Amino acid sequence: MAVVGAGIAGLACAELLRRRGWQVRLFDKGRGPGGRMSTRRARGWRFDHGAQYFTVRDARFARAVEAWRRAGVVARWDGEIVVLEDGSRRPTGGGTERWVGVPGMSAVCRHLGAGLEVAFGTRVERLERAGESWRLTSAAGEQLGRYDAVVVAVPAPQAAHLLAPVAPGVAARCARVDMAPCWAAMVAFDRPLELGFDGAFVHRSALSWVARNGSKPGRPPGEAWVLHGSPDWSRDHLELAPEAAAERLLAGLVAACGGIERRPVFLDAHRWRYALPAEPLPETCLLDAGLRLAVCGDWCAGPRVEGAYLSGRAAAERLAVPRP
Ligand code: FAD
């Protein structure tokens, strides 16, 4: 089987397929596993610039998280989380248990991907039927092999693009899911800011969230911050240059905290074009049993790490039935 996308959905799917005895090959256009759970390294700094933490609601996901905890790849983040609004600060409701990958969010995906065959730096551009099987071609024109079945585990708009020529009905369902963008600024200072919190939901601002990366367990010390633009702000400023986006988000942090005197020693930004689904589909995954095609991701089960994991598992379970 082939799995397109080595984010947590694709990896959870491939890992279960392999345990059920299937031979699986994954393809990802990125340089490493994780997708939106990636960790960015830059000039000695490290930033979780996508997913910040994850929560656990489902019993199956809870079992996976417990296994990851025992393997040392996740830990609880007990940071001080607040709400910032119009210059004031208040505590969050509390009671939320937050988990993070250790030493970075991508650790979970690296762990899931250990022992799986993944071709990185490979953008799948075309899926075609060749008799009873699937043929995959990369954006560079390389033939990527023939497969019995295919799992597409990429954000909905990208899945729609890949599937339109070959499975138009499934593609149309993917195309209906809108995914909001998110500008993420990565900011480091040479001395602690001592803001008195580790993470904050920011209201009525260009920002939606800020976090002190070093406050999460297993991170190197240092004052590295991640600042997320709100969906509306990110959409309105989608075409900004990264430097300009980073400066604007930094200005948002300064305003939300009532002033920060210091200039950062590192500042960059990353644009997540498809960050979060506005309204996920109700199905846990999409399946065309006749074509032996499954489609999964956080835009199916739920707009979070947990939803993506459960969607990938559901795709494996539904696809891994023997041919009639
Ligand atoms: P992805 O992680 O997007 O994986 C898809 C993979 O497919 C990527 O690696 C991509 O490179 C690859 N790909 C795409 N197209 C192709 C192609 N044609 N060929 C080959 N490879 C391809 N969730 C939480 O639970 N808590 C949070 O705090 C949180 N914060 C977030 C903050 C931001 C800024 C973002 C962007 C997301 C956040 N999320 C959060 C959501 C969470 O990151 C996602 O729900 C989850 O990681 C999605 O996993 P996935 O496998 O479905 O997709």
Tab-separated table of C-alpha atoms and ligand atoms in Angstrom, residues 4-11 27-30 32-38 49-55 105 122-125 153-155 158 162 182-184 209 228 272 274-277 296-299 302-309, ligand 1:
chain	number	residue	atom	x	y	z
A	4	VAL	CA	0.691	9.981	0.800
A	5	GLY	CA	1.593	12.248	3.733
A	6	ALA	CA	3.737	11.475	6.789
A	7	GLY	CA	1.922	13.681	9.280
A	8	ILE	CA	0.412	11.976	12.307
A	9	ALA	CA	-2.618	10.723	10.325
A	10	GLY	CA	-0.514	9.042	7.610
A	11	LEU	CA	1.927	7.615	10.132
A	27	PHE	CA	5.699	9.632	0.624
A	28	ASP	CA	6.067	13.138	1.999
A	29	LYS	CA	7.094	16.346	0.308
A	30	GLY	CA	8.741	17.584	3.511
A	32	GLY	CA	11.080	14.930	7.831
A	33	PRO	CA	7.968	13.461	9.426
A	34	GLY	CA	5.348	15.447	11.307
A	35	GLY	CA	3.679	17.846	8.885
A	36	ARG	CA	1.886	20.339	11.104
A	37	MET	CA	3.507	18.737	14.169
A	38	SER	CA	6.973	19.763	12.985
A	49	HIS	CA	5.892	26.277	15.122
A	50	GLY	CA	2.769	24.224	14.299
A	51	ALA	CA	0.768	22.221	16.840
A	52	GLN	CA	1.524	23.488	20.335
A	53	TYR	CA	0.290	20.651	22.494
A	54	PHE	CA	-2.407	18.028	22.348
A	55	THR	CA	-5.255	16.966	24.562
A	105	MET	CA	6.404	18.039	18.858
A	122	THR	CA	8.814	13.498	-2.641
A	123	ARG	CA	5.698	15.396	-3.638
A	124	VAL	CA	3.123	13.042	-5.138
A	125	GLU	CA	1.633	14.875	-8.091
A	153	ALA	CA	-3.360	11.716	4.368
A	154	VAL	CA	-2.885	15.379	3.436
A	155	PRO	CA	-4.925	18.572	4.143
A	158	GLN	CA	-4.440	19.145	-1.316
A	162	LEU	CA	-4.771	14.953	-6.077
A	182	CYS	CA	-1.952	30.529	10.184
A	183	TRP	CA	1.130	32.727	10.208
A	184	ALA	CA	3.539	31.492	12.903
A	209	TRP	CA	-1.832	32.230	20.803
A	228	HIS	CA	0.367	32.397	16.076
A	272	TRP	CA	0.793	27.408	7.289
A	274	TYR	CA	-3.800	24.937	5.511
A	275	ALA	CA	-3.560	25.106	9.289
A	276	LEU	CA	-6.956	24.254	10.753
A	277	PRO	CA	-10.215	23.001	9.227
A	296	CYS	CA	-7.848	10.789	6.237
A	297	GLY	CA	-6.601	13.684	8.337
A	298	ASP	CA	-7.662	16.116	11.020
A	299	TRP	CA	-10.281	17.563	8.682
A	302	GLY	CA	-11.563	16.506	14.478
A	303	PRO	CA	-9.374	19.557	14.006
A	304	ARG	CA	-6.609	18.416	16.286
A	305	VAL	CA	-3.703	16.002	16.725
A	306	GLU	CA	-6.038	13.504	18.385
A	307	GLY	CA	-8.534	13.685	15.514
A	308	ALA	CA	-5.801	13.217	12.919
A	309	TYR	CA	-4.444	10.173	14.761
B	1	FAD	P1	-0.439	17.114	8.339
B	1	FAD	O1	0.305	17.226	9.611
B	1	FAD	O2	-0.688	18.377	7.565
B	1	FAD	O3	0.331	16.066	7.415
B	1	FAD	C1	0.173	16.020	6.029
B	1	FAD	C2	1.508	15.691	5.379
B	1	FAD	O4	1.301	15.520	3.994
B	1	FAD	C3	2.544	16.809	5.532
B	1	FAD	O5	3.713	16.258	6.118
B	1	FAD	C4	2.795	17.273	4.087
B	1	FAD	O6	4.161	17.589	3.863
B	1	FAD	C5	2.383	16.049	3.285
B	1	FAD	N1	1.899	16.324	1.930
B	1	FAD	C6	0.923	17.185	1.537
B	1	FAD	N2	0.713	17.064	0.201
B	1	FAD	C7	1.585	16.125	-0.248
B	1	FAD	C8	1.855	15.566	-1.532
B	1	FAD	N3	1.178	15.938	-2.625
B	1	FAD	N4	2.836	14.634	-1.634
B	1	FAD	C9	3.535	14.235	-0.534
B	1	FAD	N5	3.305	14.731	0.709
B	1	FAD	C10	2.346	15.665	0.846
B	1	FAD	N6	-3.586	20.505	17.113
B	1	FAD	C11	-3.698	20.260	18.441
B	1	FAD	O7	-4.159	19.182	18.834
B	1	FAD	N7	-3.265	21.181	19.353
B	1	FAD	C12	-2.700	22.373	18.979
B	1	FAD	O8	-2.261	23.155	19.819
B	1	FAD	C13	-2.615	22.661	17.592
B	1	FAD	N8	-2.105	23.841	17.169
B	1	FAD	C14	-1.901	24.047	15.845
B	1	FAD	C15	-1.274	25.212	15.427
B	1	FAD	C16	-0.965	25.396	14.080
B	1	FAD	C17	-0.292	26.658	13.637
B	1	FAD	C18	-1.279	24.393	13.146
B	1	FAD	C19	-0.874	24.550	11.708
B	1	FAD	C20	-1.941	23.240	13.555
B	1	FAD	C21	-2.262	23.060	14.897
B	1	FAD	N9	-2.911	21.919	15.351
B	1	FAD	C22	-3.053	21.677	16.676
B	1	FAD	C23	-3.475	20.948	14.401
B	1	FAD	C24	-2.574	19.736	14.238
B	1	FAD	O9	-1.271	20.143	13.941
B	1	FAD	C25	-3.152	18.901	13.114
B	1	FAD	O10	-4.495	18.579	13.430
B	1	FAD	C26	-2.411	17.597	12.818
B	1	FAD	O11	-1.027	17.733	12.979
B	1	FAD	C27	-2.786	17.179	11.412
B	1	FAD	O12	-2.125	15.991	11.046
B	1	FAD	P2	-2.362	15.372	9.608
B	1	FAD	O13	-1.511	14.166	9.530
B	1	FAD	O14	-3.826	15.243	9.365
B	1	FAD	O15	-1.866	16.483	8.556
